[in-house]
Amino acid sequence: MCGIVGYLGEKNTKEILLDGLKELEYRGYDSAGIAVLQNGEFSNYKAIGKLVNLEEKTKDFITKGFAVGIGHTRWATHGKPTELNAHPHLGESSYVVHNGIIENYAELKKELIADDVCFLSQTDTEVIVHQFEKNLKFSTNAFEAFNKTINELDGAYAILLTTKSEPQTIFFAKRGSPMLFGVNNEGEKYFASSDTPLIGHAKEVNYFEDGDYGYVSKNEIVILDKNSKQIKPIYIELSKNKLSAQKDGYRFFMEKEIYEQSAVILDTLMGRLSDDEIIFDELDNNIFEGINEIKLCACGTSYHSALSASYLFERYAKIRTSVEIASEFRYREPIMEKDTLFIVISQSGETADTLETLKMAKNAGLKTLVICNVDNSSMVRLADATILTRAGIEKGVASTKAFATQVTIFWMMSLYIAKIKNSLKSEEITRQISLLREIPASLKVSNEMHEKLKRLSKRYLHGHGFFFIGRDIFYPLALEGALKLKEISYLHAEGYPSGEMKHGPIALADPELFTIALLPEHLHYEKSKSNVEELSARDSTICAISSKEFDKADDFISISKCTDYMLEFFEMMVVVQLLSLEISIRLGNDVDMPRNLAKSVTVE
Ligand code: M6R
């Protein structure tokens, strides 16, 4: 995910910007750049790949005395990770860095091109600097032009802009993307998109609110709120602990990542939805030509998302789909035929078992695709095609936001293939695309829900086991819920298809067996309900998750009313993640680093 830094002061501006960007590295990026304005002249450097490349490019660049600088790490969304697409973006005499998305960039770009403005990049960001320079021609000063510009932008942003017409000033605006500003006793001023770059530099910081904008110069700090009323900064002392700052106030990375899901899905969807079709620029049109079957292969949580895909692919795309556990697949002499598209799924892109199956598929001459969160990982380098999930760096060992983005990609893919194969009516594709846009809202964690789960968790700290049960696509979600719980709580948990309990596991039912029942209103509700009633009749302790009241449960977690089972899927996913988290925190476990587990399993 993108990161921003900014600096005004007398110290070594280049080093301060590069150090700041290093602190943002953990968020993930694929290119970086800085622009420094000193003695009325700009110096600008950009590099793709890691920051060492930018350090190498700037090694002979020296800053001395007062300077104004902005820097950025970019996680590609609009346009590939190239130097031209890296920030800062240049107009004629101004530079801009931006996090977020300018939704009306295409219209603005069209108008600017009609005015003979030349664009160098494919990004949405570049319109900001050109629009600013256009406005500057008709404004009395740079701030007026900046103000006009941000009023013309739709979408989400954190913006820093520097211009030769005000060479000792940084203009800023924040809406939807985080940004803060810091000061110290030496008169230095800092900007960043999160706390960490400022630790050790700024003494106190002001977190901008949505709608805040203004400018900071050598001698002035001017902040206006969304009603254009000048406000005073509210400074708070900055934490001295980098790790806790990265957690942004959450107790664990896992908790932060659960809360981030709503925002990262926006990134996953960005640029990939039109009103009536799914757009995967990264796929060749002919990737599905001659394909009669899809085989998905993965481990752990990624395997569960693959299982979800099999329901969606067969239901919507009407294509035969099978799912394999990678560690099994590699040793069982599987039949691999050329009319099969082989898809591997991996958060890290480095999991040894999954990587090996990808090699096997390639050797057998199959077309291969990887759904992955880490660009340039081994799987991404090896597969014929890649779809990046854009979840940002996932630090918690227990995967949460990676799973949410994988399932979202699979839902999109099922519609993408359905369109090619004409297996769904166009009105249905349009309906589902509008549902996809509702996922971020379904993933928002409400205080009320989190508090309820915190309270409830104290009743689930013992017992002889948990069964997470669900039908259809809620079965993989049940598996995932059970995996989350056992990974971080060390309690025994299983995921099971609701209808299968009576074929054996129901023998375990007693008050000390905890059943977490997934009861979606819009998919096989009555059937699932009967299965839960069978367990309730045998005195299992039931915790039901549904939008429909259910009186046979000991505990009931009510999710919002949704119009489709897939939105219920995402609502319930958050519930099972938070329930596992709260149980494990009560048990005193380190949920970010559970015993015996590693984030990236690069051994067999
Ligand atoms: O990076 P990958 O998605 O390939 O990792 C696969 C599994 O190791 C991973 O999902 C693991 O199960 C997680 N700990 C789940 O929370």
XYZ file of C-alpha atoms and ligand atoms in Angstrom:
620
model
C 0.000 0.000 0.000
C 1.195 3.509 -0.737
C 3.023 5.711 1.775
C 3.728 9.450 1.997
C 6.402 11.523 3.729
C 7.080 15.251 3.672
C 9.679 17.511 5.310
C 10.472 21.218 5.732
C 13.660 22.063 7.571
C 17.384 22.617 7.651
C 18.545 19.026 8.186
C 19.564 16.521 5.509
C 16.259 16.431 3.608
C 17.238 13.541 1.386
C 18.125 11.289 4.329
C 15.007 12.269 6.249
C 12.770 11.422 3.300
C 14.513 8.114 2.578
C 14.476 7.105 6.265
C 10.784 7.970 6.430
C 10.025 5.850 3.374
C 11.953 2.962 4.938
C 9.614 3.080 7.911
C 6.698 2.664 5.506
C 8.229 -0.292 3.693
C 6.270 -2.817 5.751
C 3.079 -1.663 4.035
C 4.310 -2.995 0.700
C 5.186 -1.032 -2.440
C 6.657 -1.548 -5.865
C 8.301 1.814 -6.621
C 9.377 4.913 -4.744
C 10.424 8.491 -5.345
C 11.338 11.842 -3.791
C 11.275 15.468 -4.942
C 13.285 18.157 -3.118
C 12.903 21.893 -3.679
C 15.967 23.823 -2.621
C 17.169 27.306 -3.648
C 14.261 27.498 -6.091
C 15.231 24.316 -7.959
C 13.684 20.854 -7.909
C 15.613 17.588 -7.777
C 13.558 14.476 -8.429
C 14.483 10.795 -8.226
C 12.378 7.691 -8.791
C 13.117 3.977 -8.869
C 11.136 0.807 -9.264
C 11.544 -2.046 -6.804
C 13.060 -1.754 -3.369
C 14.257 1.439 -1.683
C 17.895 0.434 -2.110
C 17.394 1.254 -5.795
C 16.300 4.765 -4.895
C 19.177 5.069 -2.420
C 21.587 4.067 -5.163
C 20.147 6.670 -7.547
C 20.369 9.432 -4.956
C 23.808 8.568 -3.592
C 25.464 11.646 -5.131
C 22.569 13.960 -4.375
C 23.331 16.267 -1.446
C 20.914 18.584 0.343
C 22.226 21.393 2.509
C 20.369 24.134 4.358
C 16.644 24.755 4.220
C 14.720 22.557 1.801
C 11.237 21.297 1.165
C 10.823 17.630 0.266
C 8.110 15.084 -0.462
C 8.432 11.328 -0.915
C 6.263 8.350 -1.744
C 6.199 4.571 -1.897
C 3.732 3.337 -4.524
C 1.703 0.132 -4.634
C 0.551 0.035 -8.248
C -3.160 0.393 -8.927
C -3.649 2.641 -11.993
C -0.849 1.632 -14.305
C 2.061 -0.753 -13.932
C 4.914 -0.304 -11.463
C 7.194 1.773 -13.722
C 9.367 4.798 -13.041
C 6.998 7.018 -14.996
C 4.091 5.885 -12.852
C 6.041 6.329 -9.596
C 5.347 9.460 -7.535
C 6.132 12.364 -7.169
C 4.397 13.494 -10.364
C 5.577 16.607 -12.120
C 3.657 19.408 -13.765
C 5.623 22.323 -15.253
C 6.992 23.546 -11.939
C 5.228 21.589 -9.199
C 5.316 18.078 -7.779
C 2.624 16.018 -6.094
C 2.398 12.786 -4.087
C -0.935 11.146 -3.388
C -2.461 8.144 -1.610
C -5.994 7.034 -2.471
C -7.917 7.224 -5.713
C -9.173 10.149 -7.776
C -12.442 8.770 -9.068
C -13.073 11.484 -11.660
C -9.511 11.462 -12.989
C -10.564 10.264 -16.450
C -12.865 13.274 -16.997
C -10.275 15.727 -15.671
C -7.564 14.134 -17.783
C -9.709 14.427 -20.920
C -10.233 18.140 -20.324
C -6.545 18.722 -19.597
C -5.499 16.835 -22.728
C -7.932 19.016 -24.702
C -5.978 21.989 -23.265
C -2.756 20.441 -24.666
C -1.457 19.196 -21.322
C 0.963 16.350 -21.799
C 0.671 13.364 -19.439
C 3.661 11.166 -18.674
C 2.055 8.503 -16.521
C -1.012 6.255 -16.491
C -1.861 7.251 -12.928
C -4.903 9.033 -11.583
C -2.554 11.165 -9.439
C -0.973 13.080 -12.282
C -4.208 15.006 -12.949
C -3.815 16.721 -9.550
C -0.605 18.517 -10.433
C -1.793 19.546 -13.910
C -5.153 20.701 -12.598
C -3.322 22.735 -9.946
C -1.110 24.400 -12.563
C -4.116 25.122 -14.755
C -5.843 26.791 -11.779
C -2.677 28.653 -10.826
C -2.863 30.609 -14.077
C -6.196 32.093 -12.992
C -5.548 32.463 -9.259
C -4.008 35.188 -7.172
C -1.817 32.758 -5.279
C -0.857 29.072 -5.049
C -3.108 28.332 -2.086
C -6.159 29.607 -3.946
C -5.228 27.352 -6.877
C -4.704 24.377 -4.539
C -8.039 24.969 -2.851
C -9.803 25.113 -6.239
C -8.055 21.919 -7.275
C -9.073 19.816 -4.308
C -12.658 21.025 -4.712
C -12.583 19.556 -8.202
C -11.427 16.108 -7.065
C -13.798 13.232 -6.292
C -12.593 10.243 -4.368
C -10.229 9.557 -1.507
C -6.878 11.198 -0.993
C -3.968 12.299 1.121
C -2.037 14.830 -0.959
C 1.194 16.792 -0.588
C 2.093 19.332 -3.243
C 5.122 21.587 -3.661
C 5.530 24.324 -6.225
C 8.212 26.746 -7.329
C 5.730 29.617 -7.024
C 5.816 29.119 -3.195
C 9.217 27.497 -2.737
C 9.118 27.277 1.071
C 5.703 25.673 1.400
C 4.015 22.271 1.313
C 0.301 22.220 0.497
C -1.708 19.345 1.917
C -5.208 17.882 1.800
C -6.747 14.816 3.409
C -9.966 13.005 2.636
C -10.397 9.288 3.211
C -6.677 8.417 3.380
C -4.701 8.889 6.589
C -2.191 11.713 7.065
C -0.567 13.448 10.002
C 1.741 16.366 10.601
C 4.458 16.711 13.245
C 6.657 19.440 14.744
C 9.650 19.590 17.070
C 11.543 22.187 19.081
C 13.993 22.778 16.235
C 11.297 24.247 13.997
C 11.234 21.264 11.645
C 7.953 20.144 10.124
C 7.063 16.645 9.005
C 4.219 14.950 7.169
C 3.501 11.235 6.845
C 0.730 8.792 6.112
C 1.337 6.958 9.412
C 3.185 7.617 12.677
C 6.286 5.524 12.225
C 8.329 7.829 9.954
C 7.906 10.613 12.507
C 9.081 8.674 15.560
C 12.398 10.081 16.742
C 11.925 13.237 14.640
C 8.686 14.954 15.606
C 7.847 15.614 19.240
C 4.138 15.993 18.815
C 1.717 15.341 15.984
C -1.626 16.469 14.638
C -3.765 13.816 12.897
C -5.695 15.450 10.079
C -9.437 14.889 9.895
C -11.255 14.163 6.650
C -11.729 17.414 4.771
C -8.720 19.171 6.355
C -6.454 21.055 3.985
C -3.991 23.913 4.110
C -0.291 24.665 3.921
C 2.810 24.617 6.030
C 5.743 26.907 5.339
C 8.923 27.866 7.130
C 7.010 30.280 9.372
C 3.370 29.330 9.087
C 0.999 26.433 9.732
C -2.436 26.989 8.229
C -5.092 24.274 8.606
C -8.678 24.597 7.410
C -11.420 22.104 8.127
C -14.016 20.725 5.722
C -16.095 23.893 6.129
C -13.054 26.011 5.190
C -12.842 27.331 8.747
C -9.310 27.881 9.997
C -8.567 25.565 12.924
C -5.740 25.144 15.387
C -3.716 21.932 15.255
C -4.486 19.525 18.097
C -1.076 18.201 19.038
C -0.593 14.949 20.861
C 2.657 13.473 22.026
C 4.052 10.875 19.667
C 4.640 7.327 20.843
C 8.283 6.344 21.103
C 7.652 2.713 20.241
C 7.764 1.949 16.508
C 6.097 -1.443 16.692
C 3.136 -0.165 18.654
C 2.869 2.797 16.273
C 2.622 0.403 13.340
C -0.322 -1.188 15.093
C -2.141 2.181 14.959
C -3.602 1.694 18.442
C -4.811 -1.879 17.931
C -3.696 -4.537 20.414
C -2.454 -6.898 17.718
C -1.690 -6.752 14.010
C -4.370 -9.384 13.504
C -6.961 -7.074 15.019
C -5.758 -4.186 12.853
C -5.888 -6.402 9.785
C -9.467 -7.469 10.543
C -10.431 -3.809 10.761
C -8.525 -3.015 7.550
C -10.541 -5.466 5.492
C -13.156 -2.967 4.426
C -10.467 -0.605 3.077
C -8.322 -3.240 1.378
C -11.313 -4.633 -0.509
C -11.730 -1.179 -2.047
C -8.176 -1.604 -3.351
C -8.943 -5.122 -4.572
C -11.943 -3.834 -6.521
C -10.288 -0.646 -7.739
C -10.255 -0.329 -11.513
C -11.688 -3.835 -11.897
C -15.421 -3.104 -11.993
C -17.523 -1.422 -14.617
C -21.319 -1.426 -14.455
C -21.694 -4.564 -16.507
C -18.380 -6.383 -16.518
C -15.319 -7.343 -14.541
C -12.026 -5.981 -15.825
C -8.817 -7.910 -15.248
C -6.256 -5.954 -17.281
C -3.657 -8.450 -16.127
C -5.320 -11.377 -17.954
C -4.923 -12.110 -21.645
C -8.282 -12.378 -23.374
C -7.434 -15.893 -24.509
C -6.500 -17.343 -21.111
C -9.761 -19.333 -20.975
C -9.604 -20.473 -24.603
C -9.659 -24.280 -24.822
C -10.143 -24.580 -21.046
C -12.778 -27.066 -19.840
C -11.733 -27.402 -16.237
C -10.145 -25.373 -13.467
C -7.920 -26.916 -10.819
C -7.150 -24.842 -7.726
C -4.274 -25.703 -5.464
C -3.186 -24.119 -2.158
C -2.521 -24.590 1.567
C -4.215 -23.436 4.782
C -6.390 -20.369 4.512
C -5.644 -20.022 0.803
C -6.961 -23.568 0.363
C -10.200 -22.492 2.044
C -10.582 -19.566 -0.325
C -9.986 -21.995 -3.202
C -12.813 -24.176 -1.870
C -15.074 -21.104 -1.871
C -14.071 -20.511 -5.486
C -15.214 -23.980 -6.487
C -18.789 -23.140 -5.423
C -18.771 -19.828 -7.264
C -17.078 -21.133 -10.426
C -19.467 -24.045 -10.860
C -22.543 -22.034 -9.887
C -21.930 -18.912 -11.983
C -19.292 -19.755 -14.577
C -20.545 -23.313 -15.129
C -17.045 -24.638 -15.364
C -15.890 -27.903 -13.798
C -13.684 -27.051 -10.812
C -11.614 -29.153 -8.440
C -9.600 -28.094 -5.409
C -6.428 -29.707 -4.104
C -4.340 -29.415 -0.955
C -0.877 -28.669 -2.330
C 1.073 -30.972 0.004
C -1.143 -33.885 -1.080
C -1.288 -33.054 -4.742
C 2.453 -33.007 -5.271
C 2.952 -36.660 -4.291
C -0.125 -38.342 -5.629
C 0.747 -38.605 -9.323
C -2.226 -36.541 -10.431
C -3.636 -36.507 -13.928
C -2.965 -33.158 -15.537
C -4.585 -32.398 -18.866
C -3.969 -29.450 -21.113
C -7.585 -28.287 -21.116
C -7.207 -27.498 -17.399
C -6.342 -24.056 -16.108
C -4.161 -24.533 -13.044
C -4.633 -21.832 -10.394
C -2.487 -21.536 -7.298
C -3.486 -19.280 -4.432
C -1.052 -17.893 -1.933
C -0.816 -14.858 0.292
C 2.976 -14.958 0.349
C 3.682 -16.482 -3.046
C 6.467 -18.473 -1.371
C 4.758 -21.485 0.217
C 6.970 -24.419 -0.774
C 4.202 -26.991 -1.304
C 2.106 -24.668 -3.457
C 5.129 -23.482 -5.424
C 6.025 -27.075 -6.202
C 2.563 -27.820 -7.614
C 2.879 -24.754 -9.817
C 6.157 -26.135 -11.178
C 4.459 -29.486 -11.803
C 1.630 -27.844 -13.731
C 4.074 -25.825 -15.798
C 6.118 -28.909 -16.602
C 2.938 -30.674 -17.691
C 2.258 -27.792 -20.107
C -0.855 -26.455 -18.369
C -1.806 -22.791 -18.441
C -1.124 -21.371 -14.981
C -2.454 -18.473 -12.984
C -1.524 -17.309 -9.479
C -3.762 -15.348 -7.125
C -1.232 -13.729 -4.845
C -0.674 -10.846 -2.450
C 3.042 -10.334 -2.988
C 4.242 -9.019 -6.303
C 7.553 -10.433 -7.510
C 7.225 -13.441 -5.219
C 8.415 -16.824 -6.539
C 4.928 -17.857 -7.664
C 4.277 -14.549 -9.409
C 7.573 -14.868 -11.274
C 6.783 -18.429 -12.344
C 3.093 -18.417 -13.309
C 1.884 -17.467 -16.779
C -0.488 -14.905 -15.342
C -1.053 -13.179 -12.004
C -3.915 -11.484 -10.266
C -2.723 -9.527 -7.236
C -5.076 -9.433 -4.279
C -3.857 -6.010 -3.023
C -4.421 -6.776 0.670
C -1.285 -4.878 1.697
C 1.290 -6.464 3.950
C -0.270 -9.021 6.274
C 1.744 -9.294 9.477
C -0.443 -11.483 11.672
C 0.446 -15.137 11.178
C -3.256 -15.939 11.160
C -4.424 -14.786 7.772
C -7.498 -12.546 7.692
C -7.477 -9.772 5.094
C -5.671 -11.988 2.579
C -8.591 -14.444 2.779
C -11.150 -11.657 2.300
C -9.353 -10.392 -0.806
C -8.908 -13.895 -2.251
C -12.622 -14.679 -1.969
C -13.427 -11.296 -3.510
C -11.125 -12.033 -6.459
C -12.771 -15.441 -6.921
C -16.238 -13.928 -6.886
C -15.081 -11.446 -9.536
C -13.445 -14.228 -11.544
C -16.606 -16.304 -11.531
C -18.450 -13.364 -13.137
C -15.556 -12.682 -15.511
C -15.681 -16.271 -16.785
C -19.505 -16.266 -16.768
C -19.397 -13.311 -19.168
C -16.953 -15.094 -21.496
C -18.951 -18.319 -21.394
C -22.295 -16.597 -21.475
C -23.402 -18.666 -18.523
C -25.178 -15.875 -16.624
C -27.681 -13.329 -17.921
C -26.157 -9.874 -18.274
C -28.697 -8.450 -15.773
C -27.493 -10.983 -13.204
C -23.858 -10.021 -13.800
C -24.800 -6.369 -13.347
C -26.681 -7.203 -10.134
C -23.725 -9.094 -8.730
C -21.306 -6.320 -9.646
C -23.369 -3.945 -7.575
C -23.194 -6.495 -4.724
C -19.410 -6.573 -5.022
C -19.420 -2.843 -4.365
C -21.215 -3.536 -1.076
C -18.492 -5.805 0.346
C -16.563 -2.944 2.041
C -19.699 -1.960 3.965
C -20.283 -5.588 5.010
C -16.740 -5.739 6.372
C -16.950 -2.646 8.555
C -16.525 -3.672 12.190
C -19.082 -2.008 14.432
C -18.187 -1.192 18.018
C -21.344 -2.896 19.157
C -20.461 -6.164 17.418
C -16.888 -6.147 18.687
C -17.989 -5.452 22.255
C -20.551 -8.251 22.075
C -17.922 -10.725 20.890
C -15.522 -9.597 23.604
C -18.180 -10.320 26.217
C -19.218 -13.601 24.649
C -15.673 -14.899 24.372
C -15.430 -15.591 28.115
C -17.979 -18.409 27.727
C -15.868 -20.261 25.185
C -12.539 -20.785 26.899
C -12.912 -24.445 27.800
C -14.948 -27.414 26.538
C -13.754 -30.423 24.619
C -13.976 -28.896 21.201
C -15.549 -26.581 18.697
C -17.430 -27.456 15.532
C -17.865 -24.656 13.016
C -20.614 -25.788 10.687
C -22.030 -24.459 7.433
C -23.456 -25.566 4.107
C -22.389 -24.792 0.562
C -19.850 -21.921 0.439
C -20.359 -21.508 4.190
C -18.620 -24.846 4.656
C -15.214 -23.417 3.556
C -15.982 -20.451 5.813
C -16.614 -22.913 8.659
C -13.237 -24.532 7.908
C -11.590 -21.127 7.939
C -13.299 -20.152 11.213
C -12.060 -23.359 12.839
C -8.534 -22.838 11.498
C -8.448 -19.285 12.877
C -9.550 -20.466 16.291
C -7.167 -23.409 16.593
C -4.157 -21.455 15.269
C -4.323 -18.731 17.871
C -6.268 -20.201 20.826
C -4.743 -23.717 20.752
C -8.244 -25.081 21.382
C -9.427 -27.980 19.282
C -11.729 -26.861 16.486
C -13.080 -28.463 13.333
C -14.949 -27.143 10.360
C -17.672 -29.452 9.114
C -20.479 -29.445 6.558
C -23.692 -28.994 8.583
C -25.429 -31.908 6.869
C -22.560 -34.284 7.619
C -22.635 -33.975 11.413
C -25.276 -36.716 11.739
C -22.925 -39.158 9.995
C -20.564 -39.354 12.943
C -19.469 -36.214 14.784
C -22.896 -35.758 16.383
C -21.817 -38.561 18.728
C -19.631 -35.946 20.429
C -22.564 -33.656 21.182
C -22.940 -32.630 24.848
C -22.954 -29.260 26.640
C -19.155 -29.096 26.444
C -19.178 -29.345 22.649
C -19.423 -25.850 21.190
C -21.141 -25.535 17.836
C -20.606 -22.306 15.922
C -23.424 -22.436 13.386
C -23.377 -20.343 10.221
C -27.001 -19.741 9.239
C -27.252 -17.522 6.168
C -30.750 -16.331 5.452
C -30.239 -16.462 1.689
C -28.746 -19.921 1.193
C -30.280 -23.223 2.339
C -31.532 -21.596 5.541
C -34.145 -24.221 6.447
C -31.784 -27.148 5.770
C -28.998 -25.636 7.873
C -31.431 -24.782 10.653
C -32.598 -28.419 10.876
C -28.972 -29.558 11.231
C -28.406 -27.118 14.078
C -31.637 -28.231 15.747
C -30.373 -31.817 15.680
C -27.316 -30.697 17.638
C -29.327 -28.544 19.992
C -31.624 -31.519 20.767
C -28.512 -33.394 21.889
C -27.539 -30.568 24.207
C -24.538 -29.225 22.311
C -23.912 -25.576 23.228
C -24.902 -23.577 20.161
C -23.651 -20.176 19.112
C -25.619 -19.220 15.996
C -24.592 -16.479 13.565
C -27.412 -15.231 11.377
C -29.508 -12.243 10.399
C -32.630 -14.241 11.366
C -33.558 -14.757 14.993
C -32.951 -18.354 16.068
C -34.419 -19.460 19.383
C -32.663 -22.835 19.663
C -29.269 -21.193 20.212
C -27.588 -20.611 23.565
C -25.889 -17.545 22.109
C -26.997 -15.613 19.078
C -24.870 -13.218 17.036
C -26.992 -11.093 14.779
C -25.472 -9.879 11.520
C -27.008 -7.159 9.337
C -29.813 -8.007 6.937
C -28.222 -8.502 3.523
C -29.715 -8.923 0.075
C -27.452 -11.820 -0.941
C -25.711 -14.785 0.665
C -22.276 -13.555 -0.431
C -22.635 -10.417 1.661
C -23.710 -12.640 4.568
C -20.509 -14.611 3.922
C -18.355 -11.517 4.491
C -20.346 -10.394 7.538
C -19.959 -13.838 9.140
C -16.287 -14.000 8.231
C -15.608 -10.920 10.367
C -17.586 -12.466 13.239
C -15.621 -15.736 13.268
C -12.316 -13.852 12.985
C -13.131 -11.542 15.907
C -14.519 -14.354 18.042
C -11.283 -16.338 17.605
C -9.249 -13.227 18.353
C -11.125 -12.398 21.559
C -11.070 -15.983 22.867
C -7.319 -16.139 22.264
C -6.621 -12.763 23.864
C -8.545 -13.882 26.957
C -6.412 -17.004 27.038
C -3.348 -14.755 27.141
C -1.897 -15.853 23.803
C 0.271 -13.863 21.427
C -2.178 -13.931 18.546
C 0.248 -12.353 16.094
C 2.877 -14.992 16.614
C 1.180 -18.231 17.622
C 3.367 -21.044 18.829
C 4.853 -23.401 16.217
C 3.676 -21.358 13.225
C 5.452 -19.206 10.648
C 3.992 -16.589 8.351
C 5.589 -17.974 5.249
C 6.070 -21.739 5.112
C 8.974 -22.213 2.742
C 9.733 -25.775 3.821
C 7.887 -28.940 2.875
O 1.133 -17.697 1.931
P 0.136 -18.791 1.697
O -1.232 -18.277 1.453
O 0.564 -19.729 0.614
O 0.106 -19.610 3.045
C -0.635 -20.775 3.165
C -0.800 -21.173 4.613
O 0.442 -21.451 5.194
C -1.490 -20.073 5.423
O -2.722 -19.733 4.869
C -1.693 -20.525 6.879
O -2.632 -21.549 6.927
C -2.118 -19.354 7.763
N -1.467 -19.442 9.014
C -3.584 -19.283 7.979
O -3.978 -18.375 8.925
